PDB file of C-alpha atoms in Angstrom:
ATOM      1  CA  MET A 154       0.000   0.000   0.000  1.00  0.00           C
ATOM      2  CA  CYS A 155       1.437   3.380  -0.967  1.00  0.00           C
ATOM      3  CA  LEU A 156       2.062   6.113   1.604  1.00  0.00           C
ATOM      4  CA  LYS A 157      -0.809   8.239   0.293  1.00  0.00           C
ATOM      5  CA  ASN A 158      -3.316   5.403   0.718  1.00  0.00           C
ATOM      6  CA  LYS A 159      -2.033   4.699   4.219  1.00  0.00           C
ATOM      7  CA  PHE A 160      -2.506   8.340   5.106  1.00  0.00           C
ATOM      8  CA  VAL A 161      -6.069   8.308   3.759  1.00  0.00           C
ATOM      9  CA  LEU A 162      -6.818   5.118   5.705  1.00  0.00           C
ATOM     10  CA  ILE A 163      -5.514   6.628   8.944  1.00  0.00           C
ATOM     11  CA  LEU A 164      -7.628   9.749   8.394  1.00  0.00           C
ATOM     12  CA  ALA A 165     -10.689   7.628   7.673  1.00  0.00           C
ATOM     13  CA  LEU A 166     -10.206   5.582  10.860  1.00  0.00           C
ATOM     14  CA  PHE A 167      -9.686   8.753  12.898  1.00  0.00           C
ATOM     15  CA  PHE A 168     -12.853  10.288  11.424  1.00  0.00           C
ATOM     16  CA  ILE A 169     -14.903   7.159  12.193  1.00  0.00           C
ATOM     17  CA  SER A 170     -13.586   7.127  15.768  1.00  0.00           C
ATOM     18  CA  TYR A 171     -14.317  10.835  16.199  1.00  0.00           C
ATOM     19  CA  VAL A 172     -17.860  10.510  14.880  1.00  0.00           C
ATOM     20  CA  ALA A 173     -18.530   7.601  17.229  1.00  0.00           C
ATOM     21  CA  LEU A 174     -17.430   9.677  20.224  1.00  0.00           C
ATOM     22  CA  ALA A 175     -18.969  12.965  19.082  1.00  0.00           C
ATOM     23  CA  LYS A 176     -22.601  11.840  18.927  1.00  0.00           C
ATOM     24  CA  ASP A 177     -24.974  13.298  21.510  1.00  0.00           C
ATOM     25  CA  VAL A 178     -25.248  11.200  24.658  1.00  0.00           C
ATOM     26  CA  THR A 179     -28.015  11.486  27.240  1.00  0.00           C
ATOM     27  CA  VAL A 180     -27.166  10.379  30.772  1.00  0.00           C
ATOM     28  CA  SER A 181     -29.909  10.078  33.388  1.00  0.00           C
ATOM     29  CA  LEU A 182     -29.216  10.048  37.120  1.00  0.00           C
ATOM     30  CA  LEU A 183     -31.703   8.666  39.631  1.00  0.00           C
ATOM     31  CA  LEU A 184     -29.677   8.644  42.838  1.00  0.00           C
ATOM     32  CA  GLY A 185     -32.307   9.695  45.358  1.00  0.00           C
ATOM     33  CA  ASP A 186     -32.657  12.570  47.825  1.00  0.00           C
ATOM     34  CA  THR A 187     -29.574  11.775  49.934  1.00  0.00           C
ATOM     35  CA  ASP A 188     -27.144  12.326  47.072  1.00  0.00           C
ATOM     36  CA  SER A 189     -29.163  15.066  45.372  1.00  0.00           C
ATOM     37  CA  ARG A 190     -26.837  18.017  46.029  1.00  0.00           C
ATOM     38  CA  ALA A 191     -23.670  16.009  45.340  1.00  0.00           C
ATOM     39  CA  THR A 192     -25.245  14.818  42.072  1.00  0.00           C
ATOM     40  CA  VAL A 193     -26.133  18.335  40.935  1.00  0.00           C
ATOM     41  CA  MET A 194     -22.666  19.656  41.852  1.00  0.00           C
ATOM     42  CA  ALA A 195     -20.949  16.753  40.065  1.00  0.00           C
ATOM     43  CA  VAL A 196     -22.961  17.425  36.898  1.00  0.00           C
ATOM     44  CA  LYS A 197     -22.135  21.152  37.014  1.00  0.00           C
ATOM     45  CA  SER A 198     -18.449  20.273  37.334  1.00  0.00           C
ATOM     46  CA  LEU A 199     -18.574  17.835  34.411  1.00  0.00           C
ATOM     47  CA  GLN A 200     -20.396  20.270  32.140  1.00  0.00           C
ATOM     48  CA  LYS A 201     -17.340  22.541  32.248  1.00  0.00           C
ATOM     49  CA  GLN A 202     -15.071  19.829  30.826  1.00  0.00           C
ATOM     50  CA  PRO A 203     -14.454  19.820  27.035  1.00  0.00           C
ATOM     51  CA  GLU A 204     -14.800  16.041  26.831  1.00  0.00           C
ATOM     52  CA  MET A 205     -18.418  16.394  27.998  1.00  0.00           C
ATOM     53  CA  LYS A 206     -19.448  18.784  25.223  1.00  0.00           C
ATOM     54  CA  GLU A 207     -21.807  16.252  23.609  1.00  0.00           C
ATOM     55  CA  VAL A 208     -23.047  14.739  26.874  1.00  0.00           C
ATOM     56  CA  HIS A 209     -26.414  15.851  28.238  1.00  0.00           C
ATOM     57  CA  PHE A 210     -27.296  15.091  31.860  1.00  0.00           C
ATOM     58  CA  GLN A 211     -30.766  14.613  33.307  1.00  0.00           C
ATOM     59  CA  VAL A 212     -31.069  14.558  37.110  1.00  0.00           C
ATOM     60  CA  TYR A 213     -34.265  13.159  38.605  1.00  0.00           C
ATOM     61  CA  LEU A 214     -34.762  14.162  42.241  1.00  0.00           C
ATOM     62  CA  LYS A 215     -38.335  12.991  42.799  1.00  0.00           C
ATOM     63  CA  ASN A 216     -39.801   9.502  43.044  1.00  0.00           C
ATOM     64  CA  THR A 217     -42.682  10.464  40.768  1.00  0.00           C
ATOM     65  CA  LEU A 218     -42.145  11.423  37.126  1.00  0.00           C
ATOM     66  CA  ASP A 219     -44.573  13.046  34.720  1.00  0.00           C
ATOM     67  CA  ASP A 220     -45.151  11.697  31.205  1.00  0.00           C
ATOM     68  CA  LYS A 221     -42.541  13.995  29.659  1.00  0.00           C
ATOM     69  CA  GLN A 222     -39.903  12.855  32.150  1.00  0.00           C
ATOM     70  CA  HIS A 223     -40.722   9.184  31.559  1.00  0.00           C
ATOM     71  CA  GLN A 224     -40.286   9.716  27.830  1.00  0.00           C
ATOM     72  CA  ALA A 225     -36.981  11.560  28.296  1.00  0.00           C
ATOM     73  CA  LEU A 226     -35.675   8.815  30.587  1.00  0.00           C
ATOM     74  CA  GLN A 227     -36.545   6.126  28.027  1.00  0.00           C
ATOM     75  CA  GLN A 228     -34.414   7.910  25.421  1.00  0.00           C
ATOM     76  CA  SER A 229     -31.270   7.820  27.576  1.00  0.00           C
ATOM     77  CA  GLN A 230     -28.157   5.998  26.424  1.00  0.00           C
ATOM     78  CA  LEU A 231     -26.864   5.659  29.980  1.00  0.00           C
ATOM     79  CA  VAL A 232     -28.706   5.509  33.302  1.00  0.00           C
ATOM     80  CA  PHE A 233     -27.505   5.325  36.901  1.00  0.00           C
ATOM     81  CA  VAL A 234     -30.123   4.230  39.432  1.00  0.00           C
ATOM     82  CA  GLN A 235     -30.014   3.842  43.195  1.00  0.00           C
ATOM     83  CA  ILE A 236     -31.875   0.586  43.826  1.00  0.00           C
ATOM     84  CA  MET A 237     -32.156   0.887  47.615  1.00  0.00           C
ATOM     85  CA  GLY A 238     -35.746   1.731  48.445  1.00  0.00           C
ATOM     86  CA  SER A 239     -38.358   0.375  46.079  1.00  0.00           C
ATOM     87  CA  GLN A 240     -40.342   3.568  45.412  1.00  0.00           C
ATOM     88  CA  MET A 241     -37.911   5.133  42.934  1.00  0.00           C
ATOM     89  CA  PHE A 242     -37.041   1.875  41.200  1.00  0.00           C
ATOM     90  CA  ASN A 243     -40.669   0.771  40.882  1.00  0.00           C
ATOM     91  CA  ALA A 244     -41.586   4.167  39.414  1.00  0.00           C
ATOM     92  CA  VAL A 245     -39.065   3.821  36.568  1.00  0.00           C
ATOM     93  CA  GLN A 246     -38.734   0.060  36.105  1.00  0.00           C
ATOM     94  CA  GLU A 247     -40.581  -0.024  32.785  1.00  0.00           C
ATOM     95  CA  ASP A 248     -38.537   2.966  31.551  1.00  0.00           C
ATOM     96  CA  LEU A 249     -35.316   1.126  32.404  1.00  0.00           C
ATOM     97  CA  LYS A 250     -36.485  -1.924  30.465  1.00  0.00           C
ATOM     98  CA  THR A 251     -37.072   0.314  27.440  1.00  0.00           C
ATOM     99  CA  VAL A 252     -33.573   1.805  27.757  1.00  0.00           C
ATOM    100  CA  ILE A 253     -32.008  -1.667  27.864  1.00  0.00           C
ATOM    101  CA  GLN A 254     -34.137  -2.947  24.969  1.00  0.00           C
ATOM    102  CA  THR A 255     -32.919  -0.049  22.831  1.00  0.00           C
ATOM    103  CA  SER A 256     -29.234  -0.835  23.556  1.00  0.00           C
ATOM    104  CA  GLY A 257     -28.843   1.614  26.438  1.00  0.00           C
ATOM    105  CA  LYS A 258     -26.994   0.726  29.637  1.00  0.00           C
ATOM    106  CA  VAL A 259     -28.359   0.882  33.186  1.00  0.00           C
ATOM    107  CA  TYR A 260     -25.922   0.794  36.110  1.00  0.00           C
ATOM    108  CA  ALA A 261     -27.266  -0.227  39.508  1.00  0.00           C
ATOM    109  CA  LEU A 262     -25.890   1.544  42.590  1.00  0.00           C
ATOM    110  CA  TYR A 263     -26.341   0.285  46.144  1.00  0.00           C
ATOM    111  CA  PRO A 264     -24.476   0.140  49.499  1.00  0.00           C
ATOM    112  CA  GLU A 265     -21.996  -2.571  50.404  1.00  0.00           C
ATOM    113  CA  SER A 266     -24.475  -4.116  52.835  1.00  0.00           C
ATOM    114  CA  SER A 267     -26.835  -4.931  49.949  1.00  0.00           C
ATOM    115  CA  LYS A 268     -26.603  -6.754  46.628  1.00  0.00           C
ATOM    116  CA  LEU A 269     -28.223  -6.785  43.200  1.00  0.00           C
ATOM    117  CA  SER A 270     -31.086  -9.270  43.187  1.00  0.00           C
ATOM    118  CA  GLU A 271     -31.449 -11.913  40.500  1.00  0.00           C
ATOM    119  CA  ASP A 272     -34.678 -10.393  39.184  1.00  0.00           C
ATOM    120  CA  LYS A 273     -32.941  -7.046  38.614  1.00  0.00           C
ATOM    121  CA  LYS A 274     -30.029  -8.816  36.927  1.00  0.00           C
ATOM    122  CA  ALA A 275     -32.568 -10.541  34.681  1.00  0.00           C
ATOM    123  CA  ILE A 276     -33.897  -7.144  33.584  1.00  0.00           C
ATOM    124  CA  GLY A 277     -30.387  -6.259  32.471  1.00  0.00           C
ATOM    125  CA  LEU A 278     -29.127  -3.934  35.206  1.00  0.00           C
ATOM    126  CA  LEU A 279     -25.318  -3.812  35.289  1.00  0.00           C
ATOM    127  CA  ASP A 280     -23.328  -4.674  38.396  1.00  0.00           C
ATOM    128  CA  ASP A 281     -19.936  -2.944  38.044  1.00  0.00           C
ATOM    129  CA  GLU A 282     -17.636  -3.242  41.057  1.00  0.00           C
ATOM    130  CA  THR A 283     -15.524  -0.190  40.175  1.00  0.00           C
ATOM    131  CA  ALA A 284     -18.616   1.983  39.714  1.00  0.00           C
ATOM    132  CA  LEU A 285     -19.923   0.749  43.067  1.00  0.00           C
ATOM    133  CA  THR A 286     -16.602   1.567  44.759  1.00  0.00           C
ATOM    134  CA  TYR A 287     -16.821   5.168  43.520  1.00  0.00           C
ATOM    135  CA  HIS A 288     -20.426   5.460  44.680  1.00  0.00           C
ATOM    136  CA  ARG A 289     -19.793   3.945  48.104  1.00  0.00           C
ATOM    137  CA  ALA A 290     -16.797   6.218  48.679  1.00  0.00           C
ATOM    138  CA  GLY A 291     -19.266   9.111  48.633  1.00  0.00           C
ATOM    139  CA  GLY A 292     -19.000  12.796  47.873  1.00  0.00           C
ATOM    140  CA  GLN A 293     -19.022  15.006  44.793  1.00  0.00           C
ATOM    141  CA  GLU A 294     -15.472  14.190  43.633  1.00  0.00           C
ATOM    142  CA  ASN A 295     -16.036  10.434  43.680  1.00  0.00           C
ATOM    143  CA  LEU A 296     -19.377  10.818  41.928  1.00  0.00           C
ATOM    144  CA  THR A 297     -17.756  12.970  39.236  1.00  0.00           C
ATOM    145  CA  ASN A 298     -15.103  10.330  38.603  1.00  0.00           C
ATOM    146  CA  LEU A 299     -17.729   7.572  38.639  1.00  0.00           C
ATOM    147  CA  LEU A 300     -19.515   9.238  35.730  1.00  0.00           C
ATOM    148  CA  ARG A 301     -16.268   9.826  33.826  1.00  0.00           C
ATOM    149  CA  TYR A 302     -15.189   6.216  34.426  1.00  0.00           C
ATOM    150  CA  VAL A 303     -18.393   4.688  33.044  1.00  0.00           C
ATOM    151  CA  LEU A 304     -18.688   7.110  30.109  1.00  0.00           C
ATOM    152  CA  ASN A 305     -15.114   6.271  29.144  1.00  0.00           C
ATOM    153  CA  LYS A 306     -15.645   2.533  29.663  1.00  0.00           C
ATOM    154  CA  GLU A 307     -18.695   2.579  27.392  1.00  0.00           C
ATOM    155  CA  GLY A 308     -16.780   4.470  24.697  1.00  0.00           C
ATOM    156  CA  LEU A 309     -19.038   7.517  24.951  1.00  0.00           C
ATOM    157  CA  ILE A 310     -16.187   9.922  25.724  1.00  0.00           C
ATOM    158  CA  ALA A 311     -12.417   9.810  25.408  1.00  0.00           C
ATOM    159  CA  ALA A 312     -11.523  10.686  28.996  1.00  0.00           C
ATOM    160  CA  SER A 313      -8.133  11.830  30.186  1.00  0.00           C
ATOM    161  CA  ALA A 314      -6.694  10.356  33.385  1.00  0.00           C
ATOM    162  CA  ILE A 315      -9.440   9.331  35.819  1.00  0.00           C
ATOM    163  CA  GLU A 316      -8.637   9.438  39.522  1.00  0.00           C
ATOM    164  CA  THR A 317      -9.214   6.309  41.567  1.00  0.00           C
ATOM    165  CA  PRO A 318     -11.951   6.288  44.265  1.00  0.00           C
ATOM    166  CA  LYS A 319     -11.095   8.251  47.406  1.00  0.00           C
ATOM    167  CA  PRO A 320     -13.094   6.878  50.348  1.00  0.00           C
ATOM    168  CA  LEU A 321     -13.931   9.451  52.989  1.00  0.00           C
ATOM    169  CA  PRO A 322     -12.899   8.478  56.546  1.00  0.00           C
ATOM    170  CA  GLU A 323     -15.606   7.544  59.036  1.00  0.00           C
ATOM    171  CA  VAL A 324     -14.208  10.107  61.511  1.00  0.00           C
ATOM    172  CA  GLY A 325     -12.155  13.175  60.717  1.00  0.00           C
ATOM    173  CA  ILE A 326     -11.763  16.968  60.875  1.00  0.00           C
ATOM    174  CA  TYR A 327     -13.294  18.982  58.043  1.00  0.00           C
ATOM    175  CA  HIS A 328     -11.592  22.186  56.935  1.00  0.00           C
ATOM    176  CA  VAL A 329     -14.154  24.636  55.594  1.00  0.00           C
ATOM    177  CA  GLY A 330     -11.585  26.532  53.513  1.00  0.00           C
ATOM    178  CA  ASP A 331     -10.280  23.702  51.309  1.00  0.00           C
ATOM    179  CA  GLU A 332     -13.163  21.276  52.005  1.00  0.00           C
ATOM    180  CA  LYS A 333     -10.687  18.504  52.835  1.00  0.00           C
ATOM    181  CA  ILE A 334     -10.808  15.940  55.628  1.00  0.00           C
ATOM    182  CA  TYR A 335      -7.907  15.477  58.036  1.00  0.00           C
ATOM    183  CA  THR A 336      -7.608  12.423  60.242  1.00  0.00           C
ATOM    184  CA  ASP A 337      -5.886  14.181  63.163  1.00  0.00           C
ATOM    185  CA  PHE A 338      -5.737  17.684  64.622  1.00  0.00           C
ATOM    186  CA  ALA A 339      -1.999  18.142  64.048  1.00  0.00           C
ATOM    187  CA  SER A 340      -2.269  17.688  60.272  1.00  0.00           C
ATOM    188  CA  TYR A 341      -5.402  19.849  60.203  1.00  0.00           C
ATOM    189  CA  GLU A 342      -3.707  22.702  62.103  1.00  0.00           C
ATOM    190  CA  LYS A 343      -0.608  22.485  59.888  1.00  0.00           C
ATOM    191  CA  ALA A 344      -2.692  22.784  56.716  1.00  0.00           C
ATOM    192  CA  CYS A 345      -4.987  25.491  58.101  1.00  0.00           C
ATOM    193  CA  ALA A 346      -3.449  28.593  56.502  1.00  0.00           C
ATOM    194  CA  ASP A 347      -6.506  30.707  57.340  1.00  0.00           C
ATOM    195  CA  CYS A 348      -6.728  29.732  61.021  1.00  0.00           C
ATOM    196  CA  LEU A 349      -6.586  32.623  63.477  1.00  0.00           C
ATOM    197  CA  ALA A 350      -3.339  32.566  65.490  1.00  0.00           C
ATOM    198  CA  ASN A 351      -3.631  32.074  69.259  1.00  0.00           C
ATOM    199  CA  LYS A 352      -7.407  31.807  69.048  1.00  0.00           C
ATOM    200  CA  PRO A 353      -9.479  28.919  70.450  1.00  0.00           C
ATOM    201  CA  PHE A 354     -11.011  26.191  68.296  1.00  0.00           C
ATOM    202  CA  ILE A 355     -14.705  25.297  68.438  1.00  0.00           C
ATOM    203  CA  GLY A 356     -15.810  21.993  66.944  1.00  0.00           C
ATOM    204  CA  ILE A 357     -19.059  21.631  64.985  1.00  0.00           C
ATOM    205  CA  HIS A 358     -20.292  18.061  65.004  1.00  0.00           C
ATOM    206  CA  PHE A 359     -22.017  16.751  61.863  1.00  0.00           C
ATOM    207  CA  GLY A 360     -22.688  13.390  60.250  1.00  0.00           C
ATOM    208  CA  ARG A 361     -20.581  11.834  57.481  1.00  0.00           C
ATOM    209  CA  ALA A 362     -23.750  11.620  55.384  1.00  0.00           C
ATOM    210  CA  ASN A 363     -23.923  15.429  55.296  1.00  0.00           C
ATOM    211  CA  LEU A 364     -20.485  15.536  53.691  1.00  0.00           C
ATOM    212  CA  THR A 365     -21.019  12.723  51.184  1.00  0.00           C
ATOM    213  CA  ALA A 366     -24.324  14.282  50.144  1.00  0.00           C
ATOM    214  CA  GLY A 367     -22.767  17.734  49.758  1.00  0.00           C
ATOM    215  CA  GLN A 368     -25.126  19.206  52.363  1.00  0.00           C
ATOM    216  CA  MET A 369     -22.603  21.394  54.178  1.00  0.00           C
ATOM    217  CA  ALA A 370     -24.162  24.853  53.855  1.00  0.00           C
ATOM    218  CA  THR A 371     -25.258  25.039  57.511  1.00  0.00           C
ATOM    219  CA  VAL A 372     -21.855  23.905  58.807  1.00  0.00           C
ATOM    220  CA  GLN A 373     -20.066  26.409  56.562  1.00  0.00           C
ATOM    221  CA  ALA A 374     -22.354  29.228  57.696  1.00  0.00           C
ATOM    222  CA  LEU A 375     -21.801  28.420  61.388  1.00  0.00           C
ATOM    223  CA  ALA A 376     -18.030  28.242  60.878  1.00  0.00           C
ATOM    224  CA  GLY A 377     -18.099  31.603  59.109  1.00  0.00           C
ATOM    225  CA  GLU A 378     -20.017  33.280  61.915  1.00  0.00           C
ATOM    226  CA  LEU A 379     -17.687  31.847  64.577  1.00  0.00           C
ATOM    227  CA  LYS A 380     -14.653  33.136  62.680  1.00  0.00           C
ATOM    228  CA  LYS A 381     -16.180  36.639  62.588  1.00  0.00           C
ATOM    229  CA  ARG A 382     -16.315  36.438  66.393  1.00  0.00           C
ATOM    230  CA  GLY A 383     -12.655  35.495  66.697  1.00  0.00           C
ATOM    231  CA  TYR A 384     -12.875  31.716  66.863  1.00  0.00           C
ATOM    232  CA  ASN A 385     -11.539  28.922  64.675  1.00  0.00           C
ATOM    233  CA  ALA A 386     -14.143  26.334  63.699  1.00  0.00           C
TER     234      ALA A 386
END
């Protein structure tokens, strides 16, 4: 084969690959109320990334859908559904069957204490251990990387490096400024560039679920008010 023909062939293969990745993709997220804020924040973060230009996200926060929402869900190429609690799953079960029958993919998400039942496997729900690890690790960052991981795995985007899951500790110290968790006070104090020197610390107790769900507005507001009064929080 002459050099010119090889060049044409390479261009043709590149064009085919590009077209396959460039088509519009609809991703639907049904992760329930607990993860609602983290889901919305993850989607907003992803929408800023160039690789997501052709990806359209639909976030369903309620257990009841109207006819228009059912129709939109059925047209998805990729769906993530929290299967714990039957109300949400039962409301969309027929929609999920339609997605699968039209070559879409449905990924089941559930806690480590549960498992995917045989009847749900029979429908065609996917049980991906890596996706589950991201989901169980909790938080916006892990959810963002979960979506990038699956989209890349399914060939719907050409993702750059994807970070591995980062489980949040069961107990730790949350720094409001950088939104990171430290496992001991010494490392927290060392990293706390905005802490007030020679001022007392006041702890604000909150549940891990608040952090994984992205529901930290109250904690951040309290910490801000305490700092105005000369305390570290």
